[in-house]
């Protein structure tokens, strides 16, 4: 005999989620609550995202129903993550968050008025609700970041580059800001590999990436584009400023100390630079930087060439 089955459809529309405590924040000022209620509610709300910024934003907003604050800062060095909510306050209380030996970041609460003993107890009790949501968010971040990074040089990979380039072009257009691109290629890299071996070549690649990153404000905009080629995106940077950055990178790569079997390896790089034109596509911007790089190579290497 067939067992009767019942199929139900349940649509979690935003009104329903709001009633269950999962929704977007209401604009109506919320009533104060008890610590037990707030902990329960945070337990539900903080599970709704895997983004550290959103989790901490909700946490910062909601805990103020019990403990008013001026600011919250969060740092997690291993994930290269620094977040800030609110404005600065004179008094600070910091907590290092960890779970079973795993470091989950540092939180700094700031307020102009000193926090009293009872409030500190409440904060500590509420911090427990952050533990699992933050651990999951950090794991998720690590997984997504590793899918977008080149493991050898710790720069962005091709997928990250494609995503970032299109996003930066859209932003530059929307805000009418300049955007430049540098394509950097190591000169005669094959000789380094052939003379010192592939492992030494890998070490050199890592050192070149480090030299590039040491010169830039936003290291998230450096990508490994090919074997020995890097791409650097310079947001809000016009042609002249990009030429200065390019020249700085050329010098930094040249002066970096590269060694194999104790002997110094002499190394130079060539660069091509293009600056986004009106209505230009990502492909065209890349093509122009590549053509400029070709000119730099043809004219003798160890130089920067600007796209016309
Ligand atoms: N060690 C190492 N070598 C790589 C890697 N990827 C590409 N290469 C090598 O990079 C070299 C690139 O050589 P070419 O394209 O001939 O260019 P080049 O010798 O740098 O000469 P120019 O660019 O013309 O100055 C090749 O020998 C590749 O095997 C890598 O991940 N590690």
mmCIF file of C-alpha atoms and ligand atoms in Angstrom:
data_model
loop_
_atom_site.group_PDB
_atom_site.id
_atom_site.type_symbol
_atom_site.label_atom_id
_atom_site.label_comp_id
_atom_site.label_asym_id
_atom_site.label_seq_id
_atom_site.Cartn_x
_atom_site.Cartn_y
_atom_site.Cartn_z
ATOM 1 C CA UNK A 1 0.000 0.000 0.000
ATOM 2 C CA UNK A 2 1.264 3.454 -0.836
ATOM 3 C CA UNK A 3 2.024 5.679 2.138
ATOM 4 C CA UNK A 4 0.088 8.910 1.887
ATOM 5 C CA UNK A 5 2.392 11.839 1.301
ATOM 6 C CA UNK A 6 1.722 15.463 1.811
ATOM 7 C CA UNK A 7 3.635 18.168 0.000
ATOM 8 C CA UNK A 8 3.631 21.669 1.378
ATOM 9 C CA UNK A 9 5.022 24.767 -0.236
ATOM 10 C CA UNK A 10 6.392 27.372 2.097
ATOM 11 C CA UNK A 11 7.352 30.762 0.800
ATOM 12 C CA UNK A 12 9.552 32.732 3.146
ATOM 13 C CA UNK A 13 8.616 36.144 1.867
ATOM 14 C CA UNK A 14 10.234 39.150 3.507
ATOM 15 C CA UNK A 15 7.237 39.845 5.772
ATOM 16 C CA UNK A 16 7.420 36.319 7.145
ATOM 17 C CA UNK A 17 11.192 36.491 7.628
ATOM 18 C CA UNK A 18 10.765 39.817 9.404
ATOM 19 C CA UNK A 19 8.219 38.279 11.812
ATOM 20 C CA UNK A 20 10.625 35.412 12.490
ATOM 21 C CA UNK A 21 13.397 37.870 13.262
ATOM 22 C CA UNK A 22 15.473 37.216 10.088
ATOM 23 C CA UNK A 23 14.479 40.262 8.080
ATOM 24 C CA UNK A 24 16.098 43.535 7.124
ATOM 25 C CA UNK A 25 16.316 46.032 9.977
ATOM 26 C CA UNK A 26 13.176 47.980 10.644
ATOM 27 C CA UNK A 27 13.524 51.750 10.493
ATOM 28 C CA UNK A 28 11.311 52.128 13.557
ATOM 29 C CA UNK A 29 13.456 52.510 16.706
ATOM 30 C CA UNK A 30 13.450 49.197 18.528
ATOM 31 C CA UNK A 31 12.489 48.737 22.144
ATOM 32 C CA UNK A 32 15.105 47.752 24.714
ATOM 33 C CA UNK A 33 15.174 44.078 25.439
ATOM 34 C CA UNK A 34 16.492 41.628 28.013
ATOM 35 C CA UNK A 35 19.849 39.918 27.610
ATOM 36 C CA UNK A 36 18.154 36.523 27.166
ATOM 37 C CA UNK A 37 15.850 37.785 24.428
ATOM 38 C CA UNK A 38 18.671 39.564 22.680
ATOM 39 C CA UNK A 39 20.911 36.506 22.760
ATOM 40 C CA UNK A 40 18.147 34.364 21.282
ATOM 41 C CA UNK A 41 17.393 36.869 18.590
ATOM 42 C CA UNK A 42 21.060 37.368 17.695
ATOM 43 C CA UNK A 43 21.466 33.589 17.540
ATOM 44 C CA UNK A 44 18.931 33.587 14.697
ATOM 45 C CA UNK A 45 19.910 36.803 12.963
ATOM 46 C CA UNK A 46 23.647 36.214 12.826
ATOM 47 C CA UNK A 47 23.124 32.911 11.017
ATOM 48 C CA UNK A 48 21.598 34.638 8.021
ATOM 49 C CA UNK A 49 24.862 35.717 6.416
ATOM 50 C CA UNK A 50 28.343 34.442 5.631
ATOM 51 C CA UNK A 51 29.732 37.950 5.178
ATOM 52 C CA UNK A 52 31.795 39.152 8.148
ATOM 53 C CA UNK A 53 30.797 42.755 7.407
ATOM 54 C CA UNK A 54 27.095 41.999 7.535
ATOM 55 C CA UNK A 55 27.335 39.769 10.609
ATOM 56 C CA UNK A 56 29.261 42.388 12.567
ATOM 57 C CA UNK A 57 27.006 45.186 11.298
ATOM 58 C CA UNK A 58 23.929 43.395 12.655
ATOM 59 C CA UNK A 59 25.758 42.610 15.887
ATOM 60 C CA UNK A 60 26.860 46.235 16.365
ATOM 61 C CA UNK A 61 23.334 47.520 15.694
ATOM 62 C CA UNK A 62 21.480 45.024 17.864
ATOM 63 C CA UNK A 63 23.704 44.985 20.964
ATOM 64 C CA UNK A 64 23.078 48.700 21.306
ATOM 65 C CA UNK A 65 19.557 47.916 22.435
ATOM 66 C CA UNK A 66 21.278 46.980 25.703
ATOM 67 C CA UNK A 67 24.690 48.624 25.624
ATOM 68 C CA UNK A 68 24.959 51.931 23.717
ATOM 69 C CA UNK A 69 28.304 52.251 21.905
ATOM 70 C CA UNK A 70 30.059 54.712 19.623
ATOM 71 C CA UNK A 71 32.108 52.331 17.523
ATOM 72 C CA UNK A 72 33.148 48.780 16.896
ATOM 73 C CA UNK A 73 36.364 47.713 15.188
ATOM 74 C CA UNK A 74 37.227 44.224 14.067
ATOM 75 C CA UNK A 75 40.571 42.822 12.938
ATOM 76 C CA UNK A 76 41.548 39.369 11.748
ATOM 77 C CA UNK A 77 45.062 39.422 10.447
ATOM 78 C CA UNK A 78 45.144 35.946 8.914
ATOM 79 C CA UNK A 79 42.195 36.887 6.679
ATOM 80 C CA UNK A 80 43.552 40.372 6.020
ATOM 81 C CA UNK A 81 40.284 41.736 7.371
ATOM 82 C CA UNK A 82 39.723 45.105 9.094
ATOM 83 C CA UNK A 83 36.220 46.441 9.626
ATOM 84 C CA UNK A 84 34.902 49.529 11.385
ATOM 85 C CA UNK A 85 31.396 50.523 12.395
ATOM 86 C CA UNK A 86 30.341 53.846 13.929
ATOM 87 C CA UNK A 87 32.638 56.683 14.983
ATOM 88 C CA UNK A 88 35.537 56.854 17.355
ATOM 89 C CA UNK A 89 35.058 56.945 21.131
ATOM 90 C CA UNK A 90 37.563 57.757 23.926
ATOM 91 C CA UNK A 91 37.175 54.606 25.993
ATOM 92 C CA UNK A 92 38.005 51.245 24.507
ATOM 93 C CA UNK A 93 37.490 47.658 25.571
ATOM 94 C CA UNK A 94 39.004 44.924 23.446
ATOM 95 C CA UNK A 95 38.378 41.213 23.262
ATOM 96 C CA UNK A 96 40.300 38.537 21.435
ATOM 97 C CA UNK A 97 37.802 36.022 20.123
ATOM 98 C CA UNK A 98 38.849 32.384 19.927
ATOM 99 C CA UNK A 99 37.240 28.983 19.921
ATOM 100 C CA UNK A 100 39.018 25.701 20.676
ATOM 101 C CA UNK A 101 42.386 27.278 19.984
ATOM 102 C CA UNK A 102 41.253 28.888 16.741
ATOM 103 C CA UNK A 103 41.726 32.659 16.640
ATOM 104 C CA UNK A 104 38.616 34.383 15.296
ATOM 105 C CA UNK A 105 39.714 37.996 15.461
ATOM 106 C CA UNK A 106 39.889 40.984 17.758
ATOM 107 C CA UNK A 107 36.973 43.220 18.620
ATOM 108 C CA UNK A 108 37.369 46.706 20.005
ATOM 109 C CA UNK A 109 34.320 48.448 21.446
ATOM 110 C CA UNK A 110 34.561 52.217 21.716
ATOM 111 C CA UNK A 111 32.505 54.721 23.641
ATOM 112 C CA UNK A 112 32.958 58.293 24.823
ATOM 113 C CA UNK A 113 31.526 57.337 28.199
ATOM 114 C CA UNK A 114 33.259 54.654 30.244
ATOM 115 C CA UNK A 115 31.609 51.237 30.136
ATOM 116 C CA UNK A 116 30.430 50.096 33.577
ATOM 117 C CA UNK A 117 30.941 46.610 35.015
ATOM 118 C CA UNK A 118 27.385 45.452 34.254
ATOM 119 C CA UNK A 119 27.676 46.531 30.626
ATOM 120 C CA UNK A 120 30.961 44.666 30.238
ATOM 121 C CA UNK A 121 29.262 41.525 31.535
ATOM 122 C CA UNK A 122 26.488 41.971 29.007
ATOM 123 C CA UNK A 123 28.931 42.526 26.152
ATOM 124 C CA UNK A 124 30.830 39.378 27.068
ATOM 125 C CA UNK A 125 27.643 37.368 27.187
ATOM 126 C CA UNK A 126 26.554 38.706 23.786
ATOM 127 C CA UNK A 127 29.976 38.039 22.249
ATOM 128 C CA UNK A 128 29.282 34.307 22.540
ATOM 129 C CA UNK A 129 26.586 34.651 19.861
ATOM 130 C CA UNK A 130 29.263 35.771 17.395
ATOM 131 C CA UNK A 131 31.419 32.699 17.757
ATOM 132 C CA UNK A 132 29.924 30.240 15.250
ATOM 133 C CA UNK A 133 28.666 32.800 12.731
ATOM 134 C CA UNK A 134 32.131 34.416 12.598
ATOM 135 C CA UNK A 135 33.907 31.076 12.404
ATOM 136 C CA UNK A 136 31.715 30.043 9.460
ATOM 137 C CA UNK A 137 32.150 33.412 7.764
ATOM 138 C CA UNK A 138 35.954 33.233 8.098
ATOM 139 C CA UNK A 139 36.023 29.681 6.722
ATOM 140 C CA UNK A 140 33.839 30.740 3.814
ATOM 141 C CA UNK A 141 36.037 33.755 3.159
ATOM 142 C CA UNK A 142 39.166 31.599 3.182
ATOM 143 C CA UNK A 143 37.558 29.154 0.728
ATOM 144 C CA UNK A 144 36.379 31.817 -1.703
ATOM 145 C CA UNK A 145 39.669 33.697 -1.485
ATOM 146 C CA UNK A 146 41.718 30.596 -2.216
ATOM 147 C CA UNK A 147 39.588 29.996 -5.323
ATOM 148 C CA UNK A 148 40.572 33.455 -6.518
ATOM 149 C CA UNK A 149 44.277 33.448 -5.656
ATOM 150 C CA UNK A 150 47.418 32.238 -7.300
ATOM 151 C CA UNK A 151 49.004 30.045 -4.601
ATOM 152 C CA UNK A 152 52.613 30.598 -5.744
ATOM 153 C CA UNK A 153 52.692 34.396 -5.714
ATOM 154 C CA UNK A 154 49.757 35.186 -3.398
ATOM 155 C CA UNK A 155 48.276 37.508 -5.988
ATOM 156 C CA UNK A 156 44.853 37.325 -7.626
ATOM 157 C CA UNK A 157 44.377 34.707 -10.351
ATOM 158 C CA UNK A 158 42.783 35.085 -13.785
ATOM 159 C CA UNK A 159 39.229 34.584 -12.474
ATOM 160 C CA UNK A 160 39.738 37.298 -9.850
ATOM 161 C CA UNK A 161 41.284 39.546 -12.492
ATOM 162 C CA UNK A 162 38.333 39.187 -14.873
ATOM 163 C CA UNK A 163 35.848 39.944 -12.091
ATOM 164 C CA UNK A 164 37.800 42.883 -10.669
ATOM 165 C CA UNK A 165 38.617 44.466 -14.010
ATOM 166 C CA UNK A 166 34.975 44.584 -15.104
ATOM 167 C CA UNK A 167 33.891 45.906 -11.696
ATOM 168 C CA UNK A 168 36.576 48.615 -11.709
ATOM 169 C CA UNK A 169 35.635 49.676 -15.259
ATOM 170 C CA UNK A 170 31.971 49.976 -14.241
ATOM 171 C CA UNK A 171 32.920 51.999 -11.148
ATOM 172 C CA UNK A 172 35.283 54.279 -13.073
ATOM 173 C CA UNK A 173 32.484 55.011 -15.583
ATOM 174 C CA UNK A 174 29.856 55.620 -12.919
ATOM 175 C CA UNK A 175 32.032 58.006 -10.901
ATOM 176 C CA UNK A 176 33.861 59.491 -13.894
ATOM 177 C CA UNK A 177 37.201 58.468 -12.395
ATOM 178 C CA UNK A 178 40.292 57.504 -14.381
ATOM 179 C CA UNK A 179 41.461 53.894 -14.376
ATOM 180 C CA UNK A 180 44.848 52.607 -15.525
ATOM 181 C CA UNK A 181 46.330 49.217 -16.055
ATOM 182 C CA UNK A 182 49.949 48.071 -15.941
ATOM 183 C CA UNK A 183 51.096 44.840 -17.527
ATOM 184 C CA UNK A 184 54.466 43.730 -16.134
ATOM 185 C CA UNK A 185 56.610 40.973 -17.583
ATOM 186 C CA UNK A 186 59.924 39.652 -16.280
ATOM 187 C CA UNK A 187 62.720 40.041 -18.836
ATOM 188 C CA UNK A 188 64.440 36.879 -20.092
ATOM 189 C CA UNK A 189 62.832 34.790 -17.401
ATOM 190 C CA UNK A 190 63.493 31.650 -19.425
ATOM 191 C CA UNK A 191 67.238 32.196 -18.921
ATOM 192 C CA UNK A 192 66.731 32.303 -15.121
ATOM 193 C CA UNK A 193 64.834 29.014 -15.259
ATOM 194 C CA UNK A 194 67.364 27.423 -17.598
ATOM 195 C CA UNK A 195 70.376 28.585 -15.567
ATOM 196 C CA UNK A 196 69.162 28.107 -12.000
ATOM 197 C CA UNK A 197 66.316 25.629 -12.305
ATOM 198 C CA UNK A 198 62.544 25.837 -12.073
ATOM 199 C CA UNK A 199 62.462 26.015 -8.247
ATOM 200 C CA UNK A 200 64.722 29.082 -8.280
ATOM 201 C CA UNK A 201 62.423 30.519 -10.977
ATOM 202 C CA UNK A 202 59.465 30.045 -8.655
ATOM 203 C CA UNK A 203 61.305 31.823 -5.839
ATOM 204 C CA UNK A 204 62.054 34.707 -8.176
ATOM 205 C CA UNK A 205 58.386 34.909 -9.208
ATOM 206 C CA UNK A 206 57.370 35.152 -5.553
ATOM 207 C CA UNK A 207 59.990 37.838 -4.915
ATOM 208 C CA UNK A 208 58.849 39.898 -7.916
ATOM 209 C CA UNK A 209 55.244 39.700 -6.671
ATOM 210 C CA UNK A 210 56.398 40.826 -3.218
ATOM 211 C CA UNK A 211 58.356 43.733 -4.744
ATOM 212 C CA UNK A 212 55.264 44.840 -6.677
ATOM 213 C CA UNK A 213 52.985 44.581 -3.641
ATOM 214 C CA UNK A 214 55.423 46.501 -1.447
ATOM 215 C CA UNK A 215 54.954 49.534 -3.702
ATOM 216 C CA UNK A 216 51.172 49.577 -3.823
ATOM 217 C CA UNK A 217 48.420 50.805 -1.535
ATOM 218 C CA UNK A 218 45.890 48.221 -2.612
ATOM 219 C CA UNK A 219 47.569 44.844 -2.955
ATOM 220 C CA UNK A 220 44.225 43.277 -3.873
ATOM 221 C CA UNK A 221 44.640 44.740 -7.337
ATOM 222 C CA UNK A 222 47.693 42.683 -8.334
ATOM 223 C CA UNK A 223 47.044 39.610 -10.490
ATOM 224 C CA UNK A 224 49.182 36.912 -12.011
ATOM 225 C CA UNK A 225 48.186 37.129 -15.612
ATOM 226 C CA UNK A 226 50.372 34.436 -17.149
ATOM 227 C CA UNK A 227 53.545 32.500 -16.313
ATOM 228 C CA UNK A 228 55.835 35.446 -15.610
ATOM 229 C CA UNK A 229 53.422 38.270 -16.241
ATOM 230 C CA UNK A 230 51.518 40.377 -13.712
ATOM 231 C CA UNK A 231 48.686 42.796 -14.111
ATOM 232 C CA UNK A 232 48.236 45.771 -11.809
ATOM 233 C CA UNK A 233 44.987 47.712 -11.748
ATOM 234 C CA UNK A 234 45.250 51.324 -10.625
ATOM 235 C CA UNK A 235 41.856 52.718 -9.717
ATOM 236 C CA UNK A 236 41.331 56.471 -9.726
ATOM 237 C CA UNK A 237 44.698 56.876 -11.476
ATOM 238 C CA UNK A 238 45.240 58.780 -14.715
ATOM 239 C CA UNK A 239 47.970 58.344 -17.293
ATOM 240 C CA UNK A 240 50.704 60.492 -15.652
ATOM 241 C CA UNK A 241 50.242 59.033 -12.169
ATOM 242 C CA UNK A 242 50.169 55.510 -13.650
ATOM 243 C CA UNK A 243 53.469 56.226 -15.437
ATOM 244 C CA UNK A 244 55.006 57.191 -12.098
ATOM 245 C CA UNK A 245 53.729 54.006 -10.431
ATOM 246 C CA UNK A 246 54.989 51.932 -13.366
ATOM 247 C CA UNK A 247 58.442 53.451 -13.108
ATOM 248 C CA UNK A 248 58.467 52.854 -9.350
ATOM 249 C CA UNK A 249 57.558 49.190 -9.900
ATOM 250 C CA UNK A 250 60.281 48.796 -12.510
ATOM 251 C CA UNK A 251 62.886 50.140 -10.082
ATOM 252 C CA UNK A 252 61.573 48.083 -7.148
ATOM 253 C CA UNK A 253 61.711 44.861 -9.186
ATOM 254 C CA UNK A 254 65.244 45.676 -10.313
ATOM 255 C CA UNK A 255 66.607 46.469 -6.852
ATOM 256 C CA UNK A 256 64.990 43.495 -5.098
ATOM 257 C CA UNK A 257 67.591 40.978 -3.928
ATOM 258 C CA UNK A 258 67.133 37.714 -5.868
ATOM 259 C CA UNK A 259 69.369 34.789 -4.992
ATOM 260 C CA UNK A 260 69.878 31.231 -6.137
ATOM 261 C CA UNK A 261 72.530 28.981 -4.535
ATOM 262 C CA UNK A 262 73.894 32.016 -2.734
ATOM 263 C CA UNK A 263 74.571 34.030 -5.902
ATOM 264 C CA UNK A 264 72.672 37.154 -6.810
ATOM 265 C CA UNK A 265 70.443 37.009 -9.881
ATOM 266 C CA UNK A 266 70.215 40.169 -11.929
ATOM 267 C CA UNK A 267 66.674 40.781 -13.053
ATOM 268 C CA UNK A 268 64.708 43.474 -14.834
ATOM 269 C CA UNK A 269 61.091 43.852 -15.871
ATOM 270 C CA UNK A 270 59.262 45.554 -18.748
ATOM 271 C CA UNK A 271 55.894 47.243 -18.437
ATOM 272 C CA UNK A 272 53.065 48.405 -20.665
ATOM 273 C CA UNK A 273 50.502 50.908 -19.452
ATOM 274 C CA UNK A 274 47.041 51.800 -20.740
ATOM 275 C CA UNK A 275 44.433 54.219 -19.361
ATOM 276 C CA UNK A 276 40.721 53.600 -19.872
ATOM 277 C CA UNK A 277 39.180 55.510 -22.782
ATOM 278 C CA UNK A 278 35.547 56.555 -22.991
ATOM 279 C CA UNK A 279 33.330 53.539 -23.779
ATOM 280 C CA UNK A 280 36.351 51.222 -23.942
ATOM 281 C CA UNK A 281 35.905 47.496 -23.211
ATOM 282 C CA UNK A 282 38.026 45.423 -20.805
ATOM 283 C CA UNK A 283 39.438 43.489 -23.773
ATOM 284 C CA UNK A 284 40.547 46.650 -25.523
ATOM 285 C CA UNK A 285 42.142 48.095 -22.370
ATOM 286 C CA UNK A 286 44.084 44.832 -21.914
ATOM 287 C CA UNK A 287 45.054 44.707 -25.569
ATOM 288 C CA UNK A 288 46.470 48.242 -25.473
ATOM 289 C CA UNK A 289 48.532 47.490 -22.336
ATOM 290 C CA UNK A 290 49.805 44.314 -24.008
ATOM 291 C CA UNK A 291 50.801 46.228 -27.170
ATOM 292 C CA UNK A 292 52.626 48.807 -25.039
ATOM 293 C CA UNK A 293 54.446 45.983 -23.235
ATOM 294 C CA UNK A 294 55.477 44.586 -26.606
ATOM 295 C CA UNK A 295 56.928 48.004 -27.505
ATOM 296 C CA UNK A 296 58.857 48.100 -24.188
ATOM 297 C CA UNK A 297 60.328 44.666 -24.959
ATOM 298 C CA UNK A 298 61.168 45.598 -28.543
ATOM 299 C CA UNK A 299 62.877 48.829 -27.521
ATOM 300 C CA UNK A 300 65.324 47.006 -25.264
ATOM 301 C CA UNK A 301 63.397 45.829 -22.129
ATOM 302 C CA UNK A 302 63.847 47.178 -18.574
ATOM 303 C CA UNK A 303 61.481 50.043 -19.403
ATOM 304 C CA UNK A 304 57.901 51.250 -19.325
ATOM 305 C CA UNK A 305 55.950 52.042 -22.495
ATOM 306 C CA UNK A 306 52.710 53.968 -22.528
ATOM 307 C CA UNK A 307 49.835 52.994 -24.824
ATOM 308 C CA UNK A 308 48.898 55.721 -27.296
HETATM 309 N N1 LIG B 1 59.712 28.728 -12.622
HETATM 310 C C1 LIG B 1 58.620 28.980 -13.313
HETATM 311 N N2 LIG B 1 58.716 29.321 -14.602
HETATM 312 C C2 LIG B 1 57.589 29.605 -15.294
HETATM 313 C C3 LIG B 1 56.328 29.563 -14.681
HETATM 314 N N3 LIG B 1 55.407 29.900 -15.606
HETATM 315 C C4 LIG B 1 56.070 30.144 -16.754
HETATM 316 N N4 LIG B 1 57.404 29.974 -16.580
HETATM 317 C C5 LIG B 1 58.493 30.100 -17.554
HETATM 318 O O1 LIG B 1 58.593 31.463 -17.971
HETATM 319 C C6 LIG B 1 59.366 31.464 -19.193
HETATM 320 C C7 LIG B 1 58.790 32.522 -20.107
HETATM 321 O O2 LIG B 1 59.639 32.595 -21.201
HETATM 322 P P1 LIG B 1 59.391 33.525 -22.468
HETATM 323 O O3 LIG B 1 57.914 33.670 -22.713
HETATM 324 O O4 LIG B 1 60.240 32.997 -23.550
HETATM 325 O O5 LIG B 1 59.850 34.939 -22.032
HETATM 326 P P2 LIG B 1 61.188 35.478 -21.365
HETATM 327 O O6 LIG B 1 62.271 34.450 -21.322
HETATM 328 O O7 LIG B 1 60.801 36.108 -20.054
HETATM 329 O O8 LIG B 1 61.645 36.586 -22.389
HETATM 330 P P3 LIG B 1 61.017 38.020 -22.659
HETATM 331 O O9 LIG B 1 59.640 38.065 -22.038
HETATM 332 O O10 LIG B 1 60.963 38.147 -24.138
HETATM 333 O O11 LIG B 1 61.933 39.006 -22.025
HETATM 334 C C8 LIG B 1 59.273 30.066 -19.756
HETATM 335 O O12 LIG B 1 60.544 29.473 -19.653
HETATM 336 C C9 LIG B 1 58.295 29.355 -18.834
HETATM 337 O O13 LIG B 1 58.620 27.984 -18.664
HETATM 338 C C10 LIG B 1 56.253 29.188 -13.302
HETATM 339 O O14 LIG B 1 55.191 29.121 -12.675
HETATM 340 N N5 LIG B 1 57.424 28.927 -12.656
#
